[in-house]
Amino acid sequence: MTEALREPTFLILTALAEQPQHGYGVLEDVRRISDDRVRLRAGTLYAVLDRLRTEGLVEVDREEIVQSRLRRYYRITGLGAQRLADEVGRLRRNATAASTRLRNAGFVVEGGQA
Amino acid sequence: MTGDGAGGHAELERRYRRLLAWYPWEHRRAYEEEMLGVLLADSRPGQRWPAPGDAANLALTALRARLGVAARAVTDRSWADAAATAGLLLAILLCYLHALPLVRQLVWASAWPSEEVPYWYPDPALWTRTGLWALTLLAAVTGPRWLPALLAWPAVVVELVALPTRYAVDPVQVLQMSAQTLIGVICAAALTVPAPRRAALAVLGRRRLLTIGGVSALILAGSAVQNYLSFPGPGNPVLLLTIGLLLPVGVLVVAVAVWRVPAAVRRRLLVLLTPIVAVLLTVRYGLAGWAYSNQQMGHPIYLEPVQWAALTVVPLAALVLGFVLLLRREQTLRLVALGRHADRRHPHPDEPPADR
């Protein structure tokens, strides 16, 4: 059984799921996805990207030089997409179980689908 | 994004570069320019100093990256091979060091049964340790991989248990034996490192191992003969000189045999042996005055806390220093190899590439 993804890893994979992005693009996208709740810092972003590359979940799509500075685009791999899909399924099952039990207990779940 | 002119931008960039320098070179080589771009893109207009959160985050992730590199460095195959080889070689050395007094006593007692043996005394702990180290050596060569450590640690414990009593009576002798005690600890620790079965045998090879073992046995036998010939009066000086030469020649043969193991293993062996050398030098030079005072006084003088601290810190510092120097050396070798590879691919970098 695979280990649950940590939130920064989950959000970075989510940011890359639709299209390749460069580092700053991922940073901004993670903020958007999490409604500004998660603000990744560069150190954390590249620690996670390095690990994901080592594990084969993410790879370099292309490199550009913008204003004499390297800009590298990352894309999710097939393995990464599968890992993200597995995690989405796990979270969905947990969320469904939690909302079902809350509903059964008579609680009204605000903002959820219970 | 910052927009306070080139001066402020350059200043912020310089400061971020200083923070990024904390990362290991492997990480910097892959990500430094990119991270710098992200950090500058994420900065506020007019910002001259790294944000405290970013600085703390970079320091923490750099430290984790360095720990990761160090962990990968000590878990690679070369370390496992070096640890197994060090364990085997040190087990041979410990067998020699423990067997030496026993052999001398036995020779003396058998050759001169009517004489009072000056240093003969029944020492069950010495026999136990010798037996345990001999079994450790045997297990390291032929046994399953978990057995040598299982035998080595009890031998270390038997040695350590006897230390307080001996220290109370003769602290100088305990200090002089401290290198041997440390050899036992390093040997046991090295044999505990997970390694493939008979890794040391694979590194050393049967012939080299037989040479080292044979030379050690020869030196031991020579010492016994020398002991026999030296009593009651001076023996044949030529014969004694020949036997006396056995030790330096044997040490040289063993050193050459060990030196010819693969370079990566040899470098790691040297790192593992640095604490032993450090302890020998500390006792020989750092505590020579204390040992001399002990000999002059009629009662034991014990070590001061600062001397204990030196005895503990110096070998640890030597090990860390050795490890750092090893990482730097191997980093240099990698860069040289990369440079050679680039030279081979582009032998004339100033010339434009030929059209295909």
PDB file of N, CA, C and O in Angstrom, chain A residues 23-24 27 31 39 41-44 46-47 49-50 53 69-70 72 74, chain B residues 13 23 30-31 34-42 53-54 57-58 61:
ATOM      1  N   GLY A  23       8.688  26.699 -12.103  1.00  0.00           N
ATOM      2  CA  GLY A  23       8.649  26.745 -10.639  1.00  0.00           C
ATOM      3  C   GLY A  23       7.743  27.822 -10.075  1.00  0.00           C
ATOM      4  O   GLY A  23       6.902  27.558  -9.213  1.00  0.00           O
ATOM      5  N   TYR A  24       7.902  29.070 -10.586  1.00  0.00           N
ATOM      6  CA  TYR A  24       7.085  30.159 -10.045  1.00  0.00           C
ATOM      7  C   TYR A  24       5.610  29.946 -10.375  1.00  0.00           C
ATOM      8  O   TYR A  24       4.731  30.259  -9.565  1.00  0.00           O
ATOM      9  N   LEU A  27       4.199  27.622  -7.884  1.00  0.00           N
ATOM     10  CA  LEU A  27       4.018  28.334  -6.610  1.00  0.00           C
ATOM     11  C   LEU A  27       2.695  29.113  -6.602  1.00  0.00           C
ATOM     12  O   LEU A  27       1.912  29.040  -5.645  1.00  0.00           O
ATOM     13  N   ARG A  31      -1.125  28.311  -4.650  1.00  0.00           N
ATOM     14  CA  ARG A  31      -1.879  29.305  -3.870  1.00  0.00           C
ATOM     15  C   ARG A  31      -3.332  29.364  -4.339  1.00  0.00           C
ATOM     16  O   ARG A  31      -4.253  29.405  -3.529  1.00  0.00           O
ATOM     17  N   ARG A  39       0.946  28.498   1.124  1.00  0.00           N
ATOM     18  CA  ARG A  39       1.890  29.356   0.402  1.00  0.00           C
ATOM     19  C   ARG A  39       3.249  28.663   0.455  1.00  0.00           C
ATOM     20  O   ARG A  39       3.953  28.726   1.469  1.00  0.00           O
ATOM     21  N   ARG A  41       7.097  27.839  -0.146  1.00  0.00           N
ATOM     22  CA  ARG A  41       8.310  28.641  -0.311  1.00  0.00           C
ATOM     23  C   ARG A  41       9.250  27.892  -1.261  1.00  0.00           C
ATOM     24  O   ARG A  41       9.121  26.673  -1.437  1.00  0.00           O
ATOM     25  N   ALA A  42      10.179  28.652  -1.818  1.00  0.00           N
ATOM     26  CA  ALA A  42      11.039  28.084  -2.872  1.00  0.00           C
ATOM     27  C   ALA A  42      11.795  26.845  -2.370  1.00  0.00           C
ATOM     28  O   ALA A  42      11.918  25.852  -3.100  1.00  0.00           O
ATOM     29  N   GLY A  43      12.277  26.909  -1.128  1.00  0.00           N
ATOM     30  CA  GLY A  43      13.040  25.772  -0.588  1.00  0.00           C
ATOM     31  C   GLY A  43      12.209  24.504  -0.559  1.00  0.00           C
ATOM     32  O   GLY A  43      12.653  23.429  -0.997  1.00  0.00           O
ATOM     33  N   THR A  44      10.965  24.638  -0.075  1.00  0.00           N
ATOM     34  CA  THR A  44      10.069  23.475   0.003  1.00  0.00           C
ATOM     35  C   THR A  44       9.714  22.990  -1.400  1.00  0.00           C
ATOM     36  O   THR A  44       9.724  21.789  -1.678  1.00  0.00           O
ATOM     37  N   TYR A  46      11.331  23.187  -4.247  1.00  0.00           N
ATOM     38  CA  TYR A  46      12.368  22.452  -4.965  1.00  0.00           C
ATOM     39  C   TYR A  46      12.784  21.169  -4.241  1.00  0.00           C
ATOM     40  O   TYR A  46      13.254  20.239  -4.883  1.00  0.00           O
ATOM     41  N   ALA A  47      12.592  21.126  -2.931  1.00  0.00           N
ATOM     42  CA  ALA A  47      12.842  19.859  -2.218  1.00  0.00           C
ATOM     43  C   ALA A  47      11.845  18.805  -2.698  1.00  0.00           C
ATOM     44  O   ALA A  47      12.205  17.654  -2.974  1.00  0.00           O
ATOM     45  N   LEU A  49      10.029  18.937  -5.590  1.00  0.00           N
ATOM     46  CA  LEU A  49      10.246  18.641  -7.021  1.00  0.00           C
ATOM     47  C   LEU A  49      11.423  17.673  -7.207  1.00  0.00           C
ATOM     48  O   LEU A  49      11.349  16.751  -8.024  1.00  0.00           O
ATOM     49  N   ASP A  50      12.477  17.883  -6.441  1.00  0.00           N
ATOM     50  CA  ASP A  50      13.660  17.004  -6.549  1.00  0.00           C
ATOM     51  C   ASP A  50      13.278  15.565  -6.192  1.00  0.00           C
ATOM     52  O   ASP A  50      13.665  14.614  -6.872  1.00  0.00           O
ATOM     53  N   ARG A  53      11.049  14.066  -8.886  1.00  0.00           N
ATOM     54  CA  ARG A  53      11.839  13.681 -10.077  1.00  0.00           C
ATOM     55  C   ARG A  53      12.569  12.368  -9.819  1.00  0.00           C
ATOM     56  O   ARG A  53      12.618  11.494 -10.672  1.00  0.00           O
ATOM     57  N   ARG A  69      17.818  34.242 -17.386  1.00  0.00           N
ATOM     58  CA  ARG A  69      17.674  33.331 -16.250  1.00  0.00           C
ATOM     59  C   ARG A  69      16.990  32.040 -16.707  1.00  0.00           C
ATOM     60  O   ARG A  69      16.081  32.090 -17.531  1.00  0.00           O
ATOM     61  N   LEU A  70      17.483  30.918 -16.155  1.00  0.00           N
ATOM     62  CA  LEU A  70      16.937  29.620 -16.555  1.00  0.00           C
ATOM     63  C   LEU A  70      15.507  29.454 -16.040  1.00  0.00           C
ATOM     64  O   LEU A  70      15.221  29.743 -14.877  1.00  0.00           O
ATOM     65  N   ARG A  72      12.765  26.393 -16.051  1.00  0.00           N
ATOM     66  CA  ARG A  72      12.567  24.986 -16.387  1.00  0.00           C
ATOM     67  C   ARG A  72      11.106  24.614 -16.149  1.00  0.00           C
ATOM     68  O   ARG A  72      10.557  24.904 -15.082  1.00  0.00           O
ATOM     69  N   TYR A  74       8.176  21.813 -15.698  1.00  0.00           N
ATOM     70  CA  TYR A  74       8.016  20.431 -15.229  1.00  0.00           C
ATOM     71  C   TYR A  74       6.668  19.898 -15.683  1.00  0.00           C
ATOM     72  O   TYR A  74       5.698  20.657 -15.768  1.00  0.00           O
TER      73      TYR A  74
ATOM     74  N   GLU B  13      19.612  39.603  -4.898  1.00  0.00           N
ATOM     75  CA  GLU B  13      20.100  38.393  -5.562  1.00  0.00           C
ATOM     76  C   GLU B  13      21.365  37.871  -4.869  1.00  0.00           C
ATOM     77  O   GLU B  13      21.496  36.675  -4.614  1.00  0.00           O
ATOM     78  N   TYR B  23      23.207  24.941   0.312  1.00  0.00           N
ATOM     79  CA  TYR B  23      22.802  23.640  -0.257  1.00  0.00           C
ATOM     80  C   TYR B  23      24.028  22.856  -0.703  1.00  0.00           C
ATOM     81  O   TYR B  23      25.052  23.445  -1.057  1.00  0.00           O
ATOM     82  N   ALA B  30      21.841  21.592  -9.906  1.00  0.00           N
ATOM     83  CA  ALA B  30      20.577  21.309 -10.592  1.00  0.00           C
ATOM     84  C   ALA B  30      19.584  22.458 -10.483  1.00  0.00           C
ATOM     85  O   ALA B  30      18.830  22.717 -11.426  1.00  0.00           O
ATOM     86  N   TYR B  31      19.551  23.145  -9.330  1.00  0.00           N
ATOM     87  CA  TYR B  31      18.408  24.043  -9.086  1.00  0.00           C
ATOM     88  C   TYR B  31      18.752  25.490  -8.724  1.00  0.00           C
ATOM     89  O   TYR B  31      17.846  26.308  -8.601  1.00  0.00           O
ATOM     90  N   GLU B  34      17.464  28.308 -11.031  1.00  0.00           N
ATOM     91  CA  GLU B  34      16.002  28.249 -11.087  1.00  0.00           C
ATOM     92  C   GLU B  34      15.376  28.763  -9.789  1.00  0.00           C
ATOM     93  O   GLU B  34      14.422  29.541  -9.807  1.00  0.00           O
ATOM     94  N   MET B  35      15.940  28.334  -8.674  1.00  0.00           N
ATOM     95  CA  MET B  35      15.414  28.768  -7.374  1.00  0.00           C
ATOM     96  C   MET B  35      15.591  30.268  -7.207  1.00  0.00           C
ATOM     97  O   MET B  35      14.712  30.957  -6.677  1.00  0.00           O
ATOM     98  N   LEU B  36      16.730  30.751  -7.663  1.00  0.00           N
ATOM     99  CA  LEU B  36      16.981  32.181  -7.570  1.00  0.00           C
ATOM    100  C   LEU B  36      15.924  32.948  -8.355  1.00  0.00           C
ATOM    101  O   LEU B  36      15.385  33.962  -7.881  1.00  0.00           O
ATOM    102  N   GLY B  37      15.605  32.446  -9.551  1.00  0.00           N
ATOM    103  CA  GLY B  37      14.572  33.077 -10.369  1.00  0.00           C
ATOM    104  C   GLY B  37      13.231  33.107  -9.643  1.00  0.00           C
ATOM    105  O   GLY B  37      12.549  34.135  -9.628  1.00  0.00           O
ATOM    106  N   VAL B  38      12.873  32.007  -9.005  1.00  0.00           N
ATOM    107  CA  VAL B  38      11.593  31.937  -8.287  1.00  0.00           C
ATOM    108  C   VAL B  38      11.604  32.882  -7.085  1.00  0.00           C
ATOM    109  O   VAL B  38      10.633  33.608  -6.843  1.00  0.00           O
ATOM    110  N   LEU B  39      12.715  32.894  -6.349  1.00  0.00           N
ATOM    111  CA  LEU B  39      12.806  33.751  -5.159  1.00  0.00           C
ATOM    112  C   LEU B  39      12.695  35.226  -5.551  1.00  0.00           C
ATOM    113  O   LEU B  39      12.001  36.007  -4.890  1.00  0.00           O
ATOM    114  N   LEU B  40      13.360  35.608  -6.642  1.00  0.00           N
ATOM    115  CA  LEU B  40      13.308  37.012  -7.073  1.00  0.00           C
ATOM    116  C   LEU B  40      11.934  37.354  -7.645  1.00  0.00           C
ATOM    117  O   LEU B  40      11.414  38.447  -7.400  1.00  0.00           O
ATOM    118  N   ALA B  41      11.345  36.416  -8.371  1.00  0.00           N
ATOM    119  CA  ALA B  41      10.017  36.657  -8.927  1.00  0.00           C
ATOM    120  C   ALA B  41       8.983  36.815  -7.813  1.00  0.00           C
ATOM    121  O   ALA B  41       8.004  37.543  -7.964  1.00  0.00           O
ATOM    122  N   ASP B  42       9.227  36.136  -6.698  1.00  0.00           N
ATOM    123  CA  ASP B  42       8.268  36.151  -5.582  1.00  0.00           C
ATOM    124  C   ASP B  42       8.542  37.298  -4.602  1.00  0.00           C
ATOM    125  O   ASP B  42       7.850  37.436  -3.608  1.00  0.00           O
ATOM    126  N   GLY B  53      10.931  34.406   6.458  1.00  0.00           N
ATOM    127  CA  GLY B  53      10.350  33.079   6.217  1.00  0.00           C
ATOM    128  C   GLY B  53      11.111  32.322   5.147  1.00  0.00           C
ATOM    129  O   GLY B  53      11.399  31.129   5.289  1.00  0.00           O
ATOM    130  N   ASP B  54      11.461  33.024   4.056  1.00  0.00           N
ATOM    131  CA  ASP B  54      12.225  32.386   2.975  1.00  0.00           C
ATOM    132  C   ASP B  54      13.610  31.973   3.458  1.00  0.00           C
ATOM    133  O   ASP B  54      14.096  30.884   3.129  1.00  0.00           O
ATOM    134  N   ASN B  57      13.291  28.990   5.651  1.00  0.00           N
ATOM    135  CA  ASN B  57      12.918  27.844   4.818  1.00  0.00           C
ATOM    136  C   ASN B  57      14.123  27.333   4.018  1.00  0.00           C
ATOM    137  O   ASN B  57      14.369  26.120   3.937  1.00  0.00           O
ATOM    138  N   LEU B  58      14.908  28.264   3.463  1.00  0.00           N
ATOM    139  CA  LEU B  58      16.092  27.852   2.697  1.00  0.00           C
ATOM    140  C   LEU B  58      17.114  27.170   3.602  1.00  0.00           C
ATOM    141  O   LEU B  58      17.708  26.151   3.235  1.00  0.00           O
ATOM    142  N   THR B  61      15.711  23.643   4.507  1.00  0.00           N
ATOM    143  CA  THR B  61      15.716  22.680   3.393  1.00  0.00           C
ATOM    144  C   THR B  61      17.149  22.380   2.938  1.00  0.00           C
ATOM    145  O   THR B  61      17.439  21.268   2.508  1.00  0.00           O
TER     146      THR B  61
END
